[in-house]
Amino acid sequence: VITEAVSATPESEYRVNIISPEETEVYLDGAYIGTTPVEFAKTEGTRVVTLRKEGFVTRSYTISLDGTLQDETFSFSTLVKEE
């Protein structure tokens, strides 16, 4: 018996890459997804990316992802050391 994989919607085939700052914890809408560089499935809409690293001030960014059929890459500013 031959089975065919169900093809994903075109949108889910594309990725969002977060490449910097390096070695920083990344949270997507509050859920931990990994350490930079990291990627996740692209879905259209507004998402909140939070960057966290011990000894540095945590930063959050709101990103807007469109429905274009291409990968997107984000590079955020270096985190500021806590005082």
mmCIF file of N, CA, C and O in Angstrom:
data_model
loop_
_atom_site.group_PDB
_atom_site.id
_atom_site.type_symbol
_atom_site.label_atom_id
_atom_site.label_comp_id
_atom_site.label_asym_id
_atom_site.label_seq_id
_atom_site.Cartn_x
_atom_site.Cartn_y
_atom_site.Cartn_z
ATOM 1 N N VAL A 1 0.857 -1.183 0.000
ATOM 2 C CA VAL A 1 0.000 0.000 0.000
ATOM 3 C C VAL A 1 0.894 1.234 0.000
ATOM 4 O O VAL A 1 1.791 1.345 0.812
ATOM 5 N N ILE A 2 0.624 2.135 -0.926
ATOM 6 C CA ILE A 2 1.382 3.386 -1.009
ATOM 7 C C ILE A 2 0.501 4.506 -0.489
ATOM 8 O O ILE A 2 -0.638 4.648 -0.904
ATOM 9 N N THR A 3 1.055 5.252 0.443
ATOM 10 C CA THR A 3 0.313 6.403 0.961
ATOM 11 C C THR A 3 1.083 7.667 0.608
ATOM 12 O O THR A 3 2.306 7.669 0.553
ATOM 13 N N GLU A 4 0.347 8.700 0.366
ATOM 14 C CA GLU A 4 0.971 9.980 0.044
ATOM 15 C C GLU A 4 0.852 10.901 1.240
ATOM 16 O O GLU A 4 -0.174 10.927 1.912
ATOM 17 N N ALA A 5 1.913 11.634 1.482
ATOM 18 C CA ALA A 5 1.872 12.601 2.567
ATOM 19 C C ALA A 5 0.926 13.729 2.180
ATOM 20 O O ALA A 5 0.881 14.134 1.026
ATOM 21 N N VAL A 6 0.172 14.180 3.131
ATOM 22 C CA VAL A 6 -0.717 15.312 2.887
ATOM 23 C C VAL A 6 0.164 16.549 2.793
ATOM 24 O O VAL A 6 0.966 16.818 3.676
ATOM 25 N N SER A 7 0.044 17.292 1.702
ATOM 26 C CA SER A 7 0.885 18.476 1.558
ATOM 27 C C SER A 7 0.406 19.571 2.501
ATOM 28 O O SER A 7 -0.785 19.766 2.698
ATOM 29 N N ALA A 8 1.373 20.234 3.070
ATOM 30 C CA ALA A 8 1.072 21.318 4.007
ATOM 31 C C ALA A 8 0.572 22.526 3.225
ATOM 32 O O ALA A 8 0.808 22.648 2.027
ATOM 33 N N THR A 9 -0.096 23.408 3.918
ATOM 34 C CA THR A 9 -0.509 24.638 3.259
ATOM 35 C C THR A 9 0.752 25.395 2.871
ATOM 36 O O THR A 9 1.765 25.294 3.563
ATOM 37 N N PRO A 10 0.739 26.129 1.779
ATOM 38 C CA PRO A 10 1.952 26.820 1.339
ATOM 39 C C PRO A 10 2.584 27.670 2.438
ATOM 40 O O PRO A 10 3.784 27.720 2.573
ATOM 41 N N GLU A 11 1.752 28.318 3.252
ATOM 42 C CA GLU A 11 2.274 29.193 4.295
ATOM 43 C C GLU A 11 3.157 28.433 5.282
ATOM 44 O O GLU A 11 4.180 28.936 5.720
ATOM 45 N N SER A 12 2.783 27.204 5.635
ATOM 46 C CA SER A 12 3.517 26.466 6.657
ATOM 47 C C SER A 12 4.866 25.955 6.161
ATOM 48 O O SER A 12 5.678 25.506 6.944
ATOM 49 N N GLU A 13 5.100 26.011 4.853
ATOM 50 C CA GLU A 13 6.375 25.568 4.310
ATOM 51 C C GLU A 13 7.470 26.596 4.522
ATOM 52 O O GLU A 13 8.643 26.291 4.344
ATOM 53 N N TYR A 14 7.124 27.792 4.886
ATOM 54 C CA TYR A 14 8.094 28.865 5.036
ATOM 55 C C TYR A 14 8.437 29.070 6.499
ATOM 56 O O TYR A 14 7.668 28.747 7.392
ATOM 57 N N ARG A 15 9.647 29.596 6.732
ATOM 58 C CA ARG A 15 10.184 29.711 8.082
ATOM 59 C C ARG A 15 10.494 31.160 8.421
ATOM 60 O O ARG A 15 10.765 31.977 7.546
ATOM 61 N N VAL A 16 10.489 31.437 9.721
ATOM 62 C CA VAL A 16 10.961 32.707 10.246
ATOM 63 C C VAL A 16 12.242 32.388 11.008
ATOM 64 O O VAL A 16 12.260 31.485 11.858
ATOM 65 N N ASN A 17 13.313 33.076 10.672
ATOM 66 C CA ASN A 17 14.616 32.868 11.302
ATOM 67 C C ASN A 17 14.955 34.067 12.169
ATOM 68 O O ASN A 17 14.841 35.210 11.714
ATOM 69 N N ILE A 18 15.375 33.792 13.392
ATOM 70 C CA ILE A 18 15.868 34.855 14.274
ATOM 71 C C ILE A 18 17.339 34.536 14.492
ATOM 72 O O ILE A 18 17.677 33.493 15.065
ATOM 73 N N ILE A 19 18.200 35.433 13.998
ATOM 74 C CA ILE A 19 19.623 35.119 13.972
ATOM 75 C C ILE A 19 20.471 35.869 14.998
ATOM 76 O O ILE A 19 21.595 35.470 15.275
ATOM 77 N N SER A 20 19.969 36.949 15.558
ATOM 78 C CA SER A 20 20.769 37.657 16.556
ATOM 79 C C SER A 20 19.863 38.460 17.481
ATOM 80 O O SER A 20 18.722 38.755 17.126
ATOM 81 N N PRO A 21 20.350 38.765 18.676
ATOM 82 C CA PRO A 21 21.708 38.535 19.164
ATOM 83 C C PRO A 21 21.972 37.046 19.427
ATOM 84 O O PRO A 21 21.053 36.303 19.777
ATOM 85 N N GLU A 22 23.216 36.630 19.229
ATOM 86 C CA GLU A 22 23.587 35.227 19.358
ATOM 87 C C GLU A 22 23.478 34.728 20.793
ATOM 88 O O GLU A 22 23.622 35.492 21.746
ATOM 89 N N GLU A 23 23.213 33.423 20.899
ATOM 90 C CA GLU A 23 23.141 32.712 22.187
ATOM 91 C C GLU A 23 22.175 33.383 23.165
ATOM 92 O O GLU A 23 22.464 33.551 24.339
ATOM 93 N N THR A 24 21.010 33.749 22.650
ATOM 94 C CA THR A 24 19.975 34.402 23.440
ATOM 95 C C THR A 24 18.720 33.540 23.412
ATOM 96 O O THR A 24 18.360 32.996 22.375
ATOM 97 N N GLU A 25 18.066 33.379 24.568
ATOM 98 C CA GLU A 25 16.818 32.616 24.631
ATOM 99 C C GLU A 25 15.739 33.376 23.875
ATOM 100 O O GLU A 25 15.610 34.587 24.022
ATOM 101 N N VAL A 26 14.949 32.641 23.093
ATOM 102 C CA VAL A 26 13.885 33.259 22.307
ATOM 103 C C VAL A 26 12.545 32.657 22.730
ATOM 104 O O VAL A 26 12.394 31.442 22.803
ATOM 105 N N TYR A 27 11.592 33.538 23.006
ATOM 106 C CA TYR A 27 10.224 33.139 23.353
ATOM 107 C C TYR A 27 9.303 33.711 22.292
ATOM 108 O O TYR A 27 9.427 34.873 21.915
ATOM 109 N N LEU A 28 8.389 32.890 21.808
ATOM 110 C CA LEU A 28 7.424 33.319 20.806
ATOM 111 C C LEU A 28 6.048 33.302 21.450
ATOM 112 O O LEU A 28 5.583 32.244 21.887
ATOM 113 N N ASP A 29 5.438 34.481 21.561
ATOM 114 C CA ASP A 29 4.142 34.610 22.230
ATOM 115 C C ASP A 29 4.177 33.958 23.625
ATOM 116 O O ASP A 29 3.241 33.289 24.039
ATOM 117 N N GLY A 30 5.311 34.132 24.313
ATOM 118 C CA GLY A 30 5.454 33.647 25.687
ATOM 119 C C GLY A 30 5.977 32.234 25.829
ATOM 120 O O GLY A 30 6.286 31.799 26.932
ATOM 121 N N ALA A 31 6.098 31.485 24.736
ATOM 122 C CA ALA A 31 6.565 30.093 24.800
ATOM 123 C C ALA A 31 8.017 30.005 24.312
ATOM 124 O O ALA A 31 8.348 30.520 23.241
ATOM 125 N N TYR A 32 8.853 29.336 25.095
ATOM 126 C CA TYR A 32 10.265 29.171 24.738
ATOM 127 C C TYR A 32 10.392 28.327 23.472
ATOM 128 O O TYR A 32 9.798 27.255 23.378
ATOM 129 N N ILE A 33 11.170 28.822 22.484
ATOM 130 C CA ILE A 33 11.347 28.056 21.246
ATOM 131 C C ILE A 33 12.801 27.693 20.976
ATOM 132 O O ILE A 33 13.078 26.946 20.041
ATOM 133 N N GLY A 34 13.739 28.220 21.759
ATOM 134 C CA GLY A 34 15.137 27.859 21.558
ATOM 135 C C GLY A 34 16.072 29.034 21.757
ATOM 136 O O GLY A 34 15.677 30.096 22.226
ATOM 137 N N THR A 35 17.335 28.786 21.399
ATOM 138 C CA THR A 35 18.389 29.783 21.535
ATOM 139 C C THR A 35 18.856 30.194 20.145
ATOM 140 O O THR A 35 18.992 29.346 19.261
ATOM 141 N N THR A 36 19.097 31.484 19.965
ATOM 142 C CA THR A 36 19.513 31.979 18.648
ATOM 143 C C THR A 36 20.826 31.353 18.220
ATOM 144 O O THR A 36 21.677 31.117 19.056
ATOM 145 N N PRO A 37 20.936 31.043 16.915
ATOM 146 C CA PRO A 37 19.912 31.227 15.887
ATOM 147 C C PRO A 37 18.813 30.169 16.007
ATOM 148 O O PRO A 37 19.078 29.020 16.340
ATOM 149 N N VAL A 38 17.563 30.589 15.758
ATOM 150 C CA VAL A 38 16.412 29.694 15.897
ATOM 151 C C VAL A 38 15.410 30.005 14.788
ATOM 152 O O VAL A 38 15.418 31.097 14.228
ATOM 153 N N GLU A 39 14.573 29.035 14.456
ATOM 154 C CA GLU A 39 13.556 29.264 13.429
ATOM 155 C C GLU A 39 12.237 28.639 13.871
ATOM 156 O O GLU A 39 12.205 27.763 14.728
ATOM 157 N N PHE A 40 11.150 29.128 13.258
ATOM 158 C CA PHE A 40 9.829 28.568 13.518
ATOM 159 C C PHE A 40 8.986 28.711 12.263
ATOM 160 O O PHE A 40 9.323 29.461 11.349
ATOM 161 N N ALA A 41 7.901 27.941 12.200
ATOM 162 C CA ALA A 41 7.016 27.967 11.031
ATOM 163 C C ALA A 41 6.369 29.343 10.893
ATOM 164 O O ALA A 41 5.888 29.918 11.868
ATOM 165 N N LYS A 42 6.342 29.848 9.680
ATOM 166 C CA LYS A 42 5.751 31.156 9.403
ATOM 167 C C LYS A 42 4.243 31.025 9.276
ATOM 168 O O LYS A 42 3.738 30.217 8.499
ATOM 169 N N THR A 43 3.542 31.799 10.075
ATOM 170 C CA THR A 43 2.089 31.909 9.960
ATOM 171 C C THR A 43 1.749 33.384 9.976
ATOM 172 O O THR A 43 2.312 34.145 10.755
ATOM 173 N N GLU A 44 0.840 33.792 9.117
ATOM 174 C CA GLU A 44 0.478 35.196 8.989
ATOM 175 C C GLU A 44 -0.122 35.716 10.274
ATOM 176 O O GLU A 44 -0.899 35.032 10.942
ATOM 177 N N GLY A 45 0.283 36.938 10.646
ATOM 178 C CA GLY A 45 -0.279 37.578 11.833
ATOM 179 C C GLY A 45 0.772 38.311 12.638
ATOM 180 O O GLY A 45 1.928 38.404 12.249
ATOM 181 N N THR A 46 0.363 38.825 13.777
ATOM 182 C CA THR A 46 1.244 39.563 14.673
ATOM 183 C C THR A 46 1.716 38.630 15.774
ATOM 184 O O THR A 46 0.910 37.917 16.374
ATOM 185 N N ARG A 47 3.017 38.620 16.011
ATOM 186 C CA ARG A 47 3.614 37.752 17.029
ATOM 187 C C ARG A 47 4.505 38.597 17.931
ATOM 188 O O ARG A 47 5.039 39.623 17.508
ATOM 189 N N VAL A 48 4.701 38.147 19.166
ATOM 190 C CA VAL A 48 5.604 38.827 20.088
ATOM 191 C C VAL A 48 6.833 37.939 20.302
ATOM 192 O O VAL A 48 6.703 36.783 20.706
ATOM 193 N N VAL A 49 7.999 38.491 19.994
ATOM 194 C CA VAL A 49 9.267 37.799 20.183
ATOM 195 C C VAL A 49 9.950 38.424 21.391
ATOM 196 O O VAL A 49 10.166 39.635 21.435
ATOM 197 N N THR A 50 10.279 37.592 22.386
ATOM 198 C CA THR A 50 10.964 38.067 23.582
ATOM 199 C C THR A 50 12.356 37.455 23.612
ATOM 200 O O THR A 50 12.515 36.253 23.410
ATOM 201 N N LEU A 51 13.353 38.312 23.845
ATOM 202 C CA LEU A 51 14.747 37.883 23.907
ATOM 203 C C LEU A 51 15.230 38.001 25.340
ATOM 204 O O LEU A 51 15.069 39.047 25.973
ATOM 205 N N ARG A 52 15.824 36.902 25.842
ATOM 206 C CA ARG A 52 16.239 36.866 27.244
ATOM 207 C C ARG A 52 17.613 36.227 27.357
ATOM 208 O O ARG A 52 17.891 35.201 26.730
ATOM 209 N N LYS A 53 18.472 36.849 28.164
ATOM 210 C CA LYS A 53 19.806 36.311 28.415
ATOM 211 C C LYS A 53 20.214 36.732 29.820
ATOM 212 O O LYS A 53 20.021 37.892 30.210
ATOM 213 N N GLU A 54 20.766 35.789 30.574
ATOM 214 C CA GLU A 54 21.142 36.078 31.959
ATOM 215 C C GLU A 54 22.142 37.232 32.010
ATOM 216 O O GLU A 54 23.100 37.276 31.235
ATOM 217 N N GLY A 55 21.862 38.196 32.906
ATOM 218 C CA GLY A 55 22.731 39.353 33.064
ATOM 219 C C GLY A 55 22.407 40.503 32.122
ATOM 220 O O GLY A 55 23.078 41.528 32.138
ATOM 221 N N PHE A 56 21.379 40.340 31.298
ATOM 222 C CA PHE A 56 20.999 41.370 30.333
ATOM 223 C C PHE A 56 19.525 41.722 30.493
ATOM 224 O O PHE A 56 18.732 40.924 30.983
ATOM 225 N N VAL A 57 19.158 42.914 30.052
ATOM 226 C CA VAL A 57 17.777 43.364 30.116
ATOM 227 C C VAL A 57 16.966 42.631 29.043
ATOM 228 O O VAL A 57 17.359 42.584 27.883
ATOM 229 N N THR A 58 15.840 42.022 29.465
ATOM 230 C CA THR A 58 14.951 41.316 28.547
ATOM 231 C C THR A 58 14.254 42.314 27.632
ATOM 232 O O THR A 58 13.818 43.371 28.081
ATOM 233 N N ARG A 59 14.161 41.984 26.338
ATOM 234 C CA ARG A 59 13.493 42.857 25.368
ATOM 235 C C ARG A 59 12.435 42.073 24.623
ATOM 236 O O ARG A 59 12.627 40.902 24.313
ATOM 237 N N SER A 60 11.330 42.748 24.322
ATOM 238 C CA SER A 60 10.266 42.140 23.521
ATOM 239 C C SER A 60 10.014 42.994 22.290
ATOM 240 O O SER A 60 10.083 44.223 22.356
ATOM 241 N N TYR A 61 9.723 42.316 21.185
ATOM 242 C CA TYR A 61 9.445 42.980 19.917
ATOM 243 C C TYR A 61 8.157 42.402 19.342
ATOM 244 O O TYR A 61 7.943 41.191 19.407
ATOM 245 N N THR A 62 7.331 43.253 18.781
ATOM 246 C CA THR A 62 6.144 42.793 18.076
ATOM 247 C C THR A 62 6.492 42.772 16.595
ATOM 248 O O THR A 62 6.938 43.785 16.050
ATOM 249 N N ILE A 63 6.330 41.592 15.977
ATOM 250 C CA ILE A 63 6.613 41.474 14.553
ATOM 251 C C ILE A 63 5.324 41.142 13.819
ATOM 252 O O ILE A 63 4.441 40.482 14.363
ATOM 253 N N SER A 64 5.215 41.629 12.611
ATOM 254 C CA SER A 64 4.043 41.373 11.784
ATOM 255 C C SER A 64 4.480 40.522 10.604
ATOM 256 O O SER A 64 5.355 40.926 9.836
ATOM 257 N N LEU A 65 3.903 39.343 10.495
ATOM 258 C CA LEU A 65 4.248 38.426 9.412
ATOM 259 C C LEU A 65 3.141 38.455 8.371
ATOM 260 O O LEU A 65 1.968 38.312 8.707
ATOM 261 N N ASP A 66 3.536 38.641 7.120
ATOM 262 C CA ASP A 66 2.541 38.676 6.049
ATOM 263 C C ASP A 66 2.422 37.304 5.392
ATOM 264 O O ASP A 66 3.109 36.366 5.752
ATOM 265 N N GLY A 67 1.549 37.204 4.436
ATOM 266 C CA GLY A 67 1.288 35.934 3.791
ATOM 267 C C GLY A 67 2.165 35.648 2.584
ATOM 268 O O GLY A 67 1.875 34.731 1.823
ATOM 269 N N THR A 68 3.250 36.433 2.400
ATOM 270 C CA THR A 68 4.115 36.182 1.243
ATOM 271 C C THR A 68 4.755 34.804 1.349
ATOM 272 O O THR A 68 5.049 34.320 2.439
ATOM 273 N N LEU A 69 4.953 34.194 0.209
ATOM 274 C CA LEU A 69 5.501 32.840 0.171
ATOM 275 C C LEU A 69 7.021 32.887 0.125
ATOM 276 O O LEU A 69 7.659 32.593 -0.884
ATOM 277 N N GLN A 70 7.586 33.285 1.255
ATOM 278 C CA GLN A 70 9.047 33.335 1.377
ATOM 279 C C GLN A 70 9.425 33.313 2.852
ATOM 280 O O GLN A 70 8.615 33.644 3.717
ATOM 281 N N ASP A 71 10.660 32.873 3.120
ATOM 282 C CA ASP A 71 11.164 32.891 4.489
ATOM 283 C C ASP A 71 11.419 34.337 4.897
ATOM 284 O O ASP A 71 11.625 35.207 4.058
ATOM 285 N N GLU A 72 11.420 34.577 6.215
ATOM 286 C CA GLU A 72 11.759 35.901 6.730
ATOM 287 C C GLU A 72 12.831 35.738 7.785
ATOM 288 O O GLU A 72 12.833 34.757 8.538
ATOM 289 N N THR A 73 13.755 36.701 7.850
ATOM 290 C CA THR A 73 14.842 36.663 8.819
ATOM 291 C C THR A 73 14.844 37.958 9.615
ATOM 292 O O THR A 73 14.692 39.040 9.050
ATOM 293 N N PHE A 74 15.011 37.814 10.934
ATOM 294 C CA PHE A 74 15.078 38.973 11.818
ATOM 295 C C PHE A 74 16.393 38.955 12.573
ATOM 296 O O PHE A 74 16.846 37.908 13.029
ATOM 297 N N SER A 75 16.974 40.130 12.700
ATOM 298 C CA SER A 75 18.195 40.331 13.473
ATOM 299 C C SER A 75 17.911 41.503 14.395
ATOM 300 O O SER A 75 17.662 42.620 13.930
ATOM 301 N N PHE A 76 17.912 41.247 15.699
ATOM 302 C CA PHE A 76 17.573 42.289 16.658
ATOM 303 C C PHE A 76 18.839 42.871 17.292
ATOM 304 O O PHE A 76 19.908 42.262 17.246
ATOM 305 N N SER A 77 18.693 44.034 17.910
ATOM 306 C CA SER A 77 19.812 44.713 18.547
ATOM 307 C C SER A 77 20.378 43.898 19.705
ATOM 308 O O SER A 77 19.658 43.137 20.348
ATOM 309 N N THR A 78 21.654 44.103 19.975
ATOM 310 C CA THR A 78 22.324 43.456 21.094
ATOM 311 C C THR A 78 21.626 43.872 22.387
ATOM 312 O O THR A 78 21.227 45.029 22.544
ATOM 313 N N LEU A 79 21.460 42.925 23.301
ATOM 314 C CA LEU A 79 20.822 43.228 24.575
ATOM 315 C C LEU A 79 21.752 44.077 25.431
ATOM 316 O O LEU A 79 22.975 43.967 25.336
ATOM 317 N N VAL A 80 21.167 44.899 26.296
ATOM 318 C CA VAL A 80 21.909 45.797 27.181
ATOM 319 C C VAL A 80 22.152 45.074 28.506
ATOM 320 O O VAL A 80 21.262 44.450 29.064
ATOM 321 N N LYS A 81 23.400 45.193 29.021
ATOM 322 C CA LYS A 81 23.730 44.565 30.299
ATOM 323 C C LYS A 81 22.926 45.211 31.418
ATOM 324 O O LYS A 81 22.698 46.421 31.418
ATOM 325 N N GLU A 82 22.503 44.369 32.380
ATOM 326 C CA GLU A 82 21.814 44.902 33.557
ATOM 327 C C GLU A 82 22.819 45.657 34.417
ATOM 328 O O GLU A 82 23.989 45.324 34.455
ATOM 329 N N GLU A 83 22.310 46.654 35.107
ATOM 330 C CA GLU A 83 23.201 47.432 35.989
ATOM 331 C C GLU A 83 23.084 46.969 37.409
ATOM 332 O O GLU A 83 22.134 46.433 37.828
#
